[in-house]
Amino acid sequence: MKNLLILGAGTAGTMMANHLDNKLPKKDWQITIVDQYKTHYYQPGFLFLPFDTYTEDQVKKEGKKFIPNGVNYIQKKIDRIFPESNQVKLEDETLDYDILIVATGSKIAPDETDGLRGPLWRKDIFDFYTYEGALALRNKLRDWEGGKLVVHITEMPIKCPVAPLEFAFLADSYFKKKGMRDKVEITYVTPLDGAFTKPTCTKALNYLLEEKQIKIETDFAIMEVDNKKKAIVDYIDKEIPFDLLVTVPTNMGDEAIERSGLGDDLNFIPTHKHTLQCKAHDNIFVIGDATNVPASKAGSVAHFQAETLTDNIILYTKGFKLKQEFDGHANCFIETGENKALLIDFNYEQEPVHGTFPFAKIGPLKLLKESIFNHWGKLAFRWIYWNMLLRGISIPFVGRNMSFKGKIFDIKTDNK
Amino acid sequence: MMKKIIAKREIDVNEEGYLIDFKQWDREVCECIADECDIVMTEKHWEVVEYLQDKHHKEEPLSIRGIKKSGVINIKEFYHLFPGGPLKKSTLIAGIPKPKSCI
Ligand SMILES: Cc1cc2nc3c(=O)[nH]c(=O)nc-3n(C[C@H](O)[C@H](O)[C@H](O)COP(=O)(O)OP(=O)(O)OC[C@H]3O[C@@H](n4cnc5c(N)ncnc54)[C@H](O)[C@@H]3O)c2cc1C
């Protein structure tokens, strides 16, 4: 009997357990999956928690429910991988593997920025990338009386790179609805040179910021948070004052990756971008936010990767060459507030485009245009996530590679 | 793709002025681009340029954080040496692509 071991039962690990349970011959392979937590969180829901749009129950479920019966589920902390001896040490036992899939994701590392976890942390400074952070922020917003709201990204890459901007848009709607928009000044601060992470998006969508009167500060590389002055300060001593700071701290891979000597500066694992094989070890594969591939760190990306990785694991067990297939395909809804959303679709090479999705000319979803239909799409994603995505069921009509049908390649980025 | 005369030579650049073929880069080209950015190359500038090129050739992504850990320079100095968007300017001068921060 051979062992296939999956580390992490988040979005990517759970999908792989479901795919492989169907595809690997049971007489030859035992599949085991390890995660430290009992609860599986629907992280895209963390964007809606602070605004009281979702309740706690809608964003968490027991993780084990999504793991197939034939798969051995271990709820323990992973300490370290020993790639030379094909072993993984957990808190109190050691597991052997023939094939290892690392799906330990990424998480916030607020200690990377001086002063972030100072006296104001979770009083006037919040994150919404964790369940605890999103809930604390919700409680704060419920009776906040207004002032300077600064929405801030520390450094790239972060998971779901559009989430902070969505947060700013939703905040605009939220305060309007509460009748206090005139009491709130919203500033969006980014280390990038535009609001959107893709230049074509910035070109097509900058109007949204103006429309919602959101101020933008670009090229801001934070040096520290000054808790006394209540300001974020960058390396050229520029200060941006806040009453309420909502920040996305540095995102990093798990410490277990660092201890194992497998990660880069941010504990992300160098991974072949088309096959998802670890660069340093042939029998280790990496999926989701844990990789260093230049794709978005998003659940939709993990979903497309899982289809390629499943095929490659099967090929690998048979001694065949791996498919150079994954193209960086990402497909993201962007909430723009007032019950509207945008949809973007892109890959390693191709910037987001106009057009319709998933069917050429028909849609029903429109790429790069705000619509109510897209907003429903985003809300439906929660159902799709729990009921289809995690269980490894393909989303109908949406392929793992990006399709060029129905798309209009007409936006040029600015010449600078 | 476009052509631009740098150091009296025709060099292939993209629409933002970044070199397309690193083989066309040398110290003379480098100094000319630096001059256009109002930067006079010093020993420290060269050290940073070499560090960036080395990272690029190893296909390691460039970031402000990487600079912090580079051992070559700290971030404050980096901003000082390449004022106004140090990563954008320094990679332009080093003849390598603008870092993709778009993910
Ligand atoms: C606010 C927010 C909004 C988002 N919105 C969207 C969206 O709209 N659309 C979209 O596609 N994506 C979105 N995402 C991103 C998406 O949630 C992630 O990309 C996705 O969950 C990545 O899956 P993963 O399996 O790689 O990592 P995760 O789902 O984070 O799973 C990693 C797992 O590994 C476990 N683990 C890690 N280290 C250890 C250890 N040492 N021991 C034991 N277990 C360990 C963790 O407990 C965790 O369960 C959003 C994320 C956030 C935070």
Coordinates of C-alpha atoms and ligand atoms in Angstrom, one line a residue:
Chain A
M1 CA 0.0 0.0 0.0
K2 CA 1.3 3.4 -0.9
N3 CA 0.5 6.7 0.9
L4 CA -0.6 9.9 -0.6
L5 CA -0.5 12.6 2.0
I6 CA -2.3 16.0 1.8
L7 CA -1.2 18.8 4.1
G8 CA -4.0 21.3 4.8
A9 CA -7.8 20.7 4.4
G10 CA -8.7 24.2 3.3
T11 CA -10.1 24.9 -0.2
A12 CA -7.4 23.2 -2.2
G13 CA -6.6 20.3 0.1
T14 CA -10.3 19.4 0.4
M15 CA -10.8 19.5 -3.4
M16 CA -7.8 17.3 -3.9
A17 CA -9.0 14.7 -1.4
N18 CA -12.3 14.5 -3.3
H19 CA -10.8 14.3 -6.7
L20 CA -8.2 11.7 -5.8
D21 CA -10.6 9.6 -3.8
N22 CA -12.4 9.0 -7.1
K23 CA -9.4 8.6 -9.3
L24 CA -6.6 6.7 -7.3
P25 CA -7.1 2.9 -7.2
K26 CA -8.1 2.1 -3.6
K27 CA -6.3 -1.2 -3.5
D28 CA -2.9 0.5 -4.0
W29 CA -3.3 3.9 -2.4
Q30 CA -4.3 5.2 1.1
I31 CA -5.1 8.9 1.1
T32 CA -4.5 10.9 4.3
I33 CA -5.3 14.6 4.9
V34 CA -4.1 16.7 7.9
D35 CA -5.4 20.0 9.2
Q36 CA -5.0 21.7 12.6
Y37 CA -8.6 23.0 12.8
K38 CA -11.9 21.4 13.1
T39 CA -13.6 24.2 11.3
H40 CA -13.5 24.9 7.6
Y41 CA -14.0 28.6 6.9
Y42 CA -15.5 30.1 3.7
Q43 CA -12.9 32.9 3.5
P44 CA -14.7 34.9 0.7
G45 CA -17.4 35.4 3.3
F46 CA -15.0 37.4 5.6
L47 CA -15.6 40.3 3.2
F48 CA -19.3 40.4 4.1
L49 CA -19.1 39.6 7.8
P50 CA -18.0 43.2 8.8
F51 CA -21.0 44.7 7.1
D52 CA -23.5 42.3 8.7
T53 CA -24.4 40.8 5.3
Y54 CA -23.4 37.3 6.4
T55 CA -23.8 35.7 9.7
E56 CA -21.1 33.6 11.5
D57 CA -22.9 30.4 10.6
Q58 CA -22.8 31.1 6.9
V59 CA -19.1 31.1 6.7
K60 CA -18.0 28.1 8.7
K61 CA -18.8 24.4 8.8
E62 CA -17.2 21.3 10.2
G63 CA -14.2 20.5 7.9
K64 CA -14.6 16.7 8.1
K65 CA -18.0 16.8 6.5
F66 CA -16.3 17.6 3.2
I67 CA -13.7 14.8 3.3
P68 CA -14.8 11.6 1.6
N69 CA -15.2 8.5 3.9
G70 CA -12.4 6.6 2.3
V71 CA -9.9 9.3 3.2
N72 CA -8.1 9.2 6.5
Y73 CA -8.6 12.6 8.3
I74 CA -6.2 13.7 11.0
Q75 CA -6.9 16.8 13.0
K76 CA -3.4 17.8 14.2
K77 CA -0.8 20.5 13.7
I78 CA 1.9 19.9 11.1
D79 CA 5.3 20.5 12.5
R80 CA 7.7 19.8 9.7
I81 CA 8.3 18.1 6.3
F82 CA 11.4 15.9 5.9
P83 CA 11.6 15.7 2.1
E84 CA 14.8 13.6 2.1
S85 CA 13.2 10.8 4.1
N86 CA 9.6 11.3 2.7
Q87 CA 8.2 12.0 6.1
V88 CA 6.0 14.6 7.8
K89 CA 6.2 15.2 11.5
L90 CA 2.9 16.1 13.2
E91 CA 2.7 17.3 16.8
D92 CA 3.0 13.8 18.2
E93 CA 3.4 11.3 15.3
T94 CA 5.3 11.0 12.1
L95 CA 3.7 10.0 8.8
D96 CA 5.4 8.4 5.7
Y97 CA 4.4 9.4 2.3
D98 CA 5.1 8.3 -1.3
I99 CA 3.5 11.4 -2.7
L100 CA 3.0 14.7 -0.8
I101 CA 0.6 17.5 -1.7
V102 CA 1.1 20.7 0.2
A103 CA -2.0 22.8 0.5
T104 CA -1.2 24.8 3.7
G105 CA -2.4 28.1 2.2
S106 CA -1.3 31.6 3.3
K107 CA -2.2 33.7 6.3
I108 CA -1.7 37.2 7.6
A109 CA 1.6 38.1 9.4
P110 CA 0.9 41.4 11.1
D111 CA 4.2 41.2 13.1
E112 CA 6.0 41.9 9.8
T113 CA 5.1 45.6 10.1
D114 CA 6.3 47.6 13.0
G115 CA 3.6 49.0 15.2
L116 CA 0.8 47.1 13.5
R117 CA 0.1 44.9 16.5
G118 CA 0.6 47.8 18.9
P119 CA -1.9 49.3 21.4
L120 CA -4.5 50.1 18.7
W121 CA -4.7 46.5 17.3
R122 CA -8.3 45.4 17.2
K123 CA -9.3 48.8 18.8
D124 CA -8.8 51.1 15.9
I125 CA -6.8 48.8 13.6
F126 CA -8.4 45.7 12.1
D127 CA -7.9 43.1 9.5
F128 CA -10.7 41.2 7.8
Y129 CA -8.6 38.3 6.5
T130 CA -9.2 36.2 9.6
Y131 CA -12.5 35.1 11.1
E132 CA -11.7 36.8 14.4
G133 CA -10.6 40.0 12.6
A134 CA -13.7 40.2 10.5
L135 CA -16.0 39.7 13.5
A136 CA -14.1 42.3 15.6
L137 CA -14.4 44.8 12.8
R138 CA -18.1 44.1 12.5
N139 CA -18.6 44.9 16.1
K140 CA -16.5 48.1 15.7
L141 CA -18.5 49.2 12.7
R142 CA -21.8 48.6 14.3
D143 CA -21.4 51.7 16.5
W144 CA -18.6 53.6 14.8
E145 CA -19.5 57.3 14.5
G146 CA -17.3 58.1 11.5
G147 CA -14.1 59.8 10.7
K148 CA -11.1 58.8 8.5
L149 CA -11.4 55.3 7.3
V150 CA -8.1 54.0 5.7
V151 CA -8.3 50.8 3.7
H152 CA -4.7 49.6 3.2
I153 CA -2.7 46.8 1.6
T154 CA 0.8 46.2 3.2
E155 CA 2.5 44.4 0.4
M156 CA 1.9 42.0 -2.5
P157 CA 1.1 39.2 -3.0
I158 CA -2.0 38.9 -0.9
K159 CA -4.8 36.3 -1.3
C160 CA -7.8 37.6 -3.2
P161 CA -6.0 40.8 -4.3
V162 CA -9.3 42.6 -5.1
A163 CA -10.8 42.0 -1.6
P164 CA -9.5 45.2 -0.1
L165 CA -10.9 47.3 -2.9
E166 CA -14.2 45.5 -2.6
F167 CA -14.1 46.3 1.1
A168 CA -13.8 50.0 0.3
F169 CA -16.7 49.8 -2.2
L170 CA -18.9 48.0 0.3
A171 CA -18.0 50.4 3.0
D172 CA -19.2 53.3 0.9
S173 CA -22.6 51.5 0.4
Y174 CA -22.7 50.5 4.1
F175 CA -22.3 54.1 5.4
K176 CA -24.7 55.4 2.8
K177 CA -27.3 53.0 3.9
K178 CA -26.7 54.0 7.5
G179 CA -27.2 57.6 6.5
M180 CA -23.7 58.6 7.6
R181 CA -21.6 58.6 4.5
D182 CA -20.9 62.4 4.9
K183 CA -19.3 61.6 8.2
V184 CA -16.8 59.2 6.7
E185 CA -13.8 59.9 4.6
I186 CA -12.6 56.8 2.8
T187 CA -9.0 56.5 1.5
Y188 CA -7.6 53.5 -0.3
V189 CA -3.8 53.0 0.1
T190 CA -1.9 50.6 -2.0
P191 CA 1.8 49.7 -2.7
L192 CA 0.9 49.3 -6.4
D193 CA 0.7 52.1 -8.9
G194 CA -3.0 51.8 -9.4
A195 CA -6.1 50.7 -7.6
F196 CA -6.6 47.5 -9.5
T197 CA -3.9 44.9 -9.6
K198 CA -4.2 44.6 -13.4
P199 CA -3.5 47.7 -15.5
T200 CA -6.4 47.1 -17.9
C201 CA -8.7 47.0 -14.9
T202 CA -7.4 50.3 -13.6
K203 CA -8.1 51.8 -17.0
A204 CA -11.6 50.5 -17.3
L205 CA -12.6 50.9 -13.7
N206 CA -11.1 54.0 -12.1
Y207 CA -14.4 55.7 -12.6
L208 CA -15.7 53.7 -9.7
L209 CA -13.4 55.4 -7.2
E210 CA -14.5 58.8 -8.4
E211 CA -18.2 57.9 -8.3
K212 CA -17.9 56.6 -4.8
Q213 CA -15.6 59.5 -3.6
I214 CA -12.9 57.2 -2.5
K215 CA -9.5 58.9 -2.3
I216 CA -6.6 56.9 -3.5
E217 CA -2.9 56.8 -2.4
T218 CA -0.6 54.7 -4.7
D219 CA 3.0 53.6 -4.4
F220 CA 2.8 53.6 -0.6
A221 CA 5.3 51.1 0.9
I222 CA 4.5 51.1 4.6
M223 CA 7.4 51.4 7.1
E224 CA 5.4 51.5 10.3
V225 CA 2.2 52.3 12.1
D226 CA 2.5 55.3 14.4
N227 CA 0.1 54.4 17.2
K228 CA 0.5 57.7 19.0
K229 CA -0.2 59.9 15.9
K230 CA -2.7 57.3 14.5
A231 CA -1.0 57.3 11.1
I232 CA 0.6 54.9 8.7
V233 CA 4.1 56.1 7.6
D234 CA 6.0 55.1 4.5
Y235 CA 9.7 55.0 3.7
I236 CA 9.8 58.6 2.4
D237 CA 8.2 59.7 5.7
K238 CA 4.8 60.3 4.1
E239 CA 2.1 60.0 6.8
I240 CA -1.6 59.1 6.3
P241 CA -3.7 59.7 9.4
F242 CA -6.6 57.4 10.3
D243 CA -9.3 57.1 12.8
L244 CA -10.0 53.5 11.7
L245 CA -7.4 51.5 9.8
V246 CA -8.5 48.4 8.0
T247 CA -5.4 46.8 6.7
V248 CA -4.4 43.6 4.9
P249 CA -1.1 42.7 6.6
T250 CA 1.7 40.9 4.8
N251 CA 0.5 37.4 3.7
M252 CA 2.9 34.5 4.3
G253 CA 2.9 30.7 4.0
D254 CA 2.8 28.7 7.2
E255 CA 5.9 28.5 9.5
A256 CA 5.9 24.7 9.0
I257 CA 7.1 25.5 5.4
E258 CA 9.9 27.6 6.7
R259 CA 11.0 25.0 9.3
S260 CA 11.1 22.4 6.4
G261 CA 13.4 24.7 4.4
L262 CA 11.0 24.5 1.4
G263 CA 9.9 28.1 1.2
D264 CA 11.0 31.5 -0.2
D265 CA 11.2 34.8 1.7
L266 CA 7.5 34.6 2.3
N267 CA 7.3 30.9 3.0
F268 CA 5.8 30.2 -0.4
I269 CA 7.0 27.1 -2.1
P270 CA 8.9 27.4 -5.5
T271 CA 6.6 25.5 -7.8
H272 CA 6.6 24.7 -11.5
K273 CA 3.9 27.0 -12.8
H274 CA 2.3 24.8 -15.5
T275 CA 2.6 21.4 -13.7
L276 CA 2.4 22.3 -10.0
Q277 CA 5.3 20.1 -9.1
C278 CA 7.6 21.4 -6.4
K279 CA 10.8 22.6 -8.0
A280 CA 13.1 20.9 -5.4
H281 CA 11.4 17.5 -5.0
D282 CA 9.7 15.4 -7.7
N283 CA 7.3 13.6 -5.4
I284 CA 6.0 16.8 -3.7
F285 CA 3.2 18.8 -5.4
V286 CA 1.9 22.2 -4.3
I287 CA -1.5 23.8 -4.8
G288 CA -3.5 26.9 -3.9
D289 CA -2.1 29.8 -1.9
A290 CA 1.0 27.8 -0.7
T291 CA 2.7 28.0 -4.1
N292 CA 4.8 30.8 -5.4
V293 CA 3.3 30.7 -8.9
P294 CA 2.5 34.1 -10.4
A295 CA -1.3 33.5 -10.4
S296 CA -3.8 35.1 -8.1
K297 CA -4.1 33.5 -4.7
A298 CA -7.8 32.7 -5.0
G299 CA -10.3 29.8 -4.5
S300 CA -11.2 29.9 -8.1
V301 CA -7.6 29.5 -9.1
A302 CA -7.2 26.6 -6.6
H303 CA -10.2 25.0 -8.3
F304 CA -8.7 25.2 -11.8
Q305 CA -5.3 24.0 -10.4
A306 CA -7.0 21.0 -8.8
E307 CA -8.2 19.7 -12.1
T308 CA -4.7 19.9 -13.6
L309 CA -3.0 18.5 -10.5
T310 CA -5.3 15.5 -10.3
D311 CA -4.4 14.5 -13.8
N312 CA -0.7 15.1 -13.0
I313 CA -0.8 13.0 -9.9
I314 CA -2.3 10.1 -11.8
L315 CA 0.3 10.5 -14.6
Y316 CA 3.0 10.6 -12.0
T317 CA 1.9 7.4 -10.3
K318 CA 2.1 5.7 -13.7
G319 CA 5.5 7.1 -14.4
F320 CA 4.3 9.3 -17.3
K321 CA 5.4 12.8 -18.2
L322 CA 3.4 15.6 -16.5
K323 CA 1.0 17.8 -18.4
Q324 CA 2.2 21.4 -18.8
E325 CA -1.3 22.6 -18.5
F326 CA -2.1 25.1 -15.8
D327 CA -2.3 28.6 -17.4
G328 CA -2.8 30.8 -14.4
H329 CA -6.6 31.0 -15.1
A330 CA -8.4 33.1 -12.5
N331 CA -12.0 34.1 -12.5
C332 CA -13.1 36.6 -9.9
F333 CA -16.2 38.6 -8.9
I334 CA -15.5 42.1 -7.7
E335 CA -18.3 43.5 -5.4
T336 CA -18.7 47.2 -6.2
G337 CA -21.4 48.0 -3.7
E338 CA -25.1 48.8 -4.1
N339 CA -25.8 45.1 -5.0
K340 CA -23.7 45.2 -8.1
A341 CA -20.6 43.3 -9.0
L342 CA -18.0 43.0 -11.8
L343 CA -16.5 39.8 -13.2
I344 CA -13.0 39.4 -14.4
D345 CA -11.3 36.5 -16.1
F346 CA -7.6 36.3 -16.8
N347 CA -4.5 34.1 -16.8
Y348 CA -0.7 34.3 -16.7
E349 CA -0.4 36.1 -20.0
Q350 CA -3.8 37.6 -20.7
E351 CA -5.1 40.7 -19.0
P352 CA -8.8 40.9 -18.1
V353 CA -11.0 41.7 -21.0
H354 CA -14.5 42.9 -21.9
G355 CA -17.1 40.4 -23.2
T356 CA -19.5 37.8 -21.8
F357 CA -19.1 34.7 -19.6
P358 CA -19.2 31.8 -19.8
F359 CA -20.9 31.7 -23.2
A360 CA -19.8 33.9 -26.1
K361 CA -22.2 36.8 -26.8
I362 CA -24.9 35.3 -24.5
G363 CA -23.3 35.5 -21.1
P364 CA -25.2 35.8 -18.9
L365 CA -22.4 37.3 -16.9
K366 CA -20.7 40.4 -18.3
L367 CA -16.9 40.8 -18.0
L368 CA -15.6 44.0 -16.6
K369 CA -19.0 45.7 -16.5
E370 CA -21.0 46.3 -13.3
S371 CA -24.2 44.4 -13.1
I372 CA -26.7 43.1 -10.6
F373 CA -26.4 39.7 -12.2
N374 CA -22.7 39.5 -11.4
H375 CA -23.6 40.3 -7.7
W376 CA -25.9 37.4 -7.7
G377 CA -23.1 35.4 -9.1
K378 CA -20.9 36.3 -6.2
L379 CA -23.5 35.4 -3.7
A380 CA -24.2 32.2 -5.4
F381 CA -20.5 31.4 -5.1
R382 CA -21.0 30.6 -1.5
W383 CA -23.5 27.8 -2.3
I384 CA -21.3 26.6 -5.2
Y385 CA -18.3 26.6 -2.8
W386 CA -19.9 24.4 -0.1
N387 CA -21.8 22.2 -2.5
M388 CA -19.7 21.8 -5.6
L389 CA -16.2 23.3 -5.4
L390 CA -15.1 21.6 -2.2
R391 CA -16.5 18.3 -3.4
G392 CA -14.5 18.5 -6.5
I393 CA -17.5 18.9 -8.9
S394 CA -16.6 21.0 -11.9
I395 CA -18.5 24.2 -12.4
P396 CA -20.5 23.6 -15.6
F397 CA -19.2 25.3 -18.7
V398 CA -16.2 26.9 -17.0
G399 CA -13.0 25.2 -18.2
R400 CA -9.7 24.9 -16.3
N401 CA -7.9 26.9 -19.0
M402 CA -9.0 30.4 -20.0
S403 CA -11.4 30.5 -23.0
F404 CA -11.0 33.3 -25.6
K405 CA -14.5 33.0 -26.9
G406 CA -16.8 36.0 -26.5
K407 CA -14.1 38.2 -25.2
I408 CA -13.1 41.5 -26.6
F409 CA -9.5 42.5 -26.4
D410 CA -9.9 46.2 -26.8
I411 CA -8.4 47.8 -23.6
K412 CA -4.9 49.0 -23.9
T413 CA -2.9 49.9 -20.8
D414 CA -1.6 53.4 -20.5
N415 CA 1.7 54.4 -21.9
K416 CA 3.8 55.9 -19.1
Chain B
M1 CA 7.8 46.8 -29.1
M2 CA 9.7 50.0 -30.0
K3 CA 13.2 51.1 -30.7
K4 CA 14.9 53.8 -28.7
I5 CA 18.3 55.4 -29.2
I6 CA 20.2 54.9 -26.0
A7 CA 24.0 55.5 -25.8
K8 CA 23.9 56.1 -29.6
R9 CA 22.6 52.6 -30.2
E10 CA 19.2 51.3 -31.2
I11 CA 17.7 49.4 -28.2
D12 CA 14.5 47.4 -28.2
V13 CA 12.2 48.6 -25.4
N14 CA 8.5 48.1 -24.5
E15 CA 6.0 51.0 -24.3
E16 CA 7.2 51.9 -20.8
G17 CA 10.8 52.0 -21.9
Y18 CA 11.9 48.7 -20.3
L19 CA 14.5 46.8 -22.2
I20 CA 13.2 43.7 -24.0
D21 CA 16.5 42.0 -24.6
F22 CA 18.9 42.0 -21.7
K23 CA 21.8 41.2 -24.1
Q24 CA 21.5 44.8 -25.3
W25 CA 22.3 46.1 -21.8
D26 CA 25.7 47.3 -20.7
R27 CA 27.1 49.9 -18.3
E28 CA 27.0 52.6 -20.9
V29 CA 23.3 52.0 -21.7
C30 CA 22.7 51.8 -17.9
E31 CA 24.3 55.2 -17.3
C32 CA 22.2 56.8 -20.1
I33 CA 18.9 55.5 -18.7
A34 CA 20.0 56.5 -15.2
D35 CA 20.7 60.0 -16.5
E36 CA 17.2 60.2 -18.0
C37 CA 15.9 59.5 -14.5
D38 CA 18.2 62.2 -13.0
I39 CA 20.3 59.6 -11.3
V40 CA 24.1 59.6 -11.2
M41 CA 25.3 56.0 -10.8
T42 CA 27.5 55.5 -7.7
E43 CA 29.2 52.4 -6.4
K44 CA 26.1 51.6 -4.3
H45 CA 23.8 52.0 -7.3
W46 CA 25.9 49.4 -9.2
E47 CA 25.7 47.0 -6.3
V48 CA 21.9 47.3 -6.3
V49 CA 21.7 46.9 -10.1
E50 CA 23.8 43.7 -9.9
Y51 CA 21.8 42.3 -7.1
L52 CA 18.5 42.9 -9.0
Q53 CA 19.9 41.4 -12.2
D54 CA 21.1 38.3 -10.3
K55 CA 17.6 37.9 -8.7
H56 CA 16.0 38.3 -12.1
H57 CA 18.2 35.7 -13.8
K58 CA 17.4 33.2 -11.0
E59 CA 13.7 34.0 -11.7
E60 CA 13.2 35.1 -8.1
P61 CA 10.5 37.8 -7.8
L62 CA 11.6 41.3 -6.9
S63 CA 9.9 43.1 -4.0
I64 CA 10.6 45.8 -1.5
R65 CA 10.7 43.0 1.1
G66 CA 13.4 41.2 -0.9
I67 CA 15.4 44.5 -0.7
K68 CA 15.1 44.4 3.1
K69 CA 16.7 41.0 3.2
S70 CA 19.1 41.5 0.4
G71 CA 22.0 42.4 2.6
V72 CA 23.0 45.0 -0.1
I73 CA 20.9 47.9 1.0
N74 CA 18.1 48.9 3.4
I75 CA 14.8 50.2 2.2
K76 CA 15.3 53.8 3.3
E77 CA 18.6 53.9 1.3
F78 CA 16.9 52.3 -1.6
Y79 CA 14.3 55.1 -1.7
H80 CA 17.1 57.6 -1.4
L81 CA 19.1 56.1 -4.3
F82 CA 16.2 55.7 -6.7
P83 CA 13.7 58.4 -5.7
G84 CA 10.0 58.0 -6.7
G85 CA 9.2 54.4 -7.1
P86 CA 12.6 52.7 -6.4
L87 CA 11.7 49.3 -7.8
K88 CA 10.3 50.7 -11.0
K89 CA 13.3 53.0 -11.6
S90 CA 16.0 50.5 -10.5
T91 CA 14.7 47.7 -12.8
L92 CA 14.4 50.1 -15.7
I93 CA 18.1 51.1 -15.2
A94 CA 19.1 47.5 -14.6
G95 CA 17.6 46.5 -18.0
I96 CA 15.2 43.9 -16.6
P97 CA 11.4 43.8 -16.7
K98 CA 9.3 45.9 -14.3
P99 CA 8.3 43.7 -11.4
K100 CA 4.9 42.2 -11.8
S101 CA 3.0 43.3 -8.8
C102 CA -0.3 42.5 -10.5
I103 CA -1.2 39.3 -8.8
Ligands
LIG1 C1 -11.3 38.1 2.8 C2 -11.1 37.1 1.7 C3 -11.9 37.1 0.6 C4 -11.7 36.2 -0.4 N1 -12.5 36.2 -1.5 C5 -12.4 35.3 -2.5 C6 -13.2 35.3 -3.6 O1 -14.2 36.1 -3.7 N2 -13.0 34.4 -4.6 C7 -12.0 33.5 -4.5 O2 -11.8 32.6 -5.4 N3 -11.1 33.4 -3.5 C8 -11.3 34.3 -2.4 N4 -10.5 34.3 -1.3 C9 -9.3 33.5 -1.4 C10 -9.5 32.0 -1.0 O3 -10.2 31.9 0.2 C11 -8.2 31.3 -0.9 O4 -7.4 31.6 -2.0 C12 -8.3 29.8 -0.8 O5 -9.0 29.5 0.4 C13 -7.0 29.1 -0.9 O6 -7.1 27.7 -0.6 P1 -5.9 26.9 0.1 O7 -6.4 25.5 0.2 O8 -4.7 27.2 -0.7 O9 -5.7 27.6 1.5 P2 -6.7 27.6 2.8 O10 -8.1 27.4 2.3 O11 -6.4 28.8 3.5 O12 -6.3 26.3 3.6 C14 -5.1 26.1 4.2 C15 -5.3 25.1 5.3 O13 -4.1 24.6 5.8 C16 -4.1 24.4 7.2 N5 -2.8 24.5 7.7 C17 -1.8 25.4 7.4 N6 -0.7 25.2 8.2 C18 -1.0 24.2 9.0 C19 -0.2 23.5 10.0 N7 1.0 23.8 10.3 N8 -0.8 22.4 10.6 C20 -2.1 22.0 10.2 N9 -2.8 22.6 9.3 C21 -2.3 23.7 8.7 C22 -5.0 25.6 7.6 O14 -5.6 25.3 8.9 C23 -6.1 25.6 6.5 O15 -7.2 24.9 6.8 C24 -10.7 35.2 -0.3 C25 -9.9 35.2 0.8 C26 -10.1 36.1 1.9 C27 -9.2 36.1 3.1

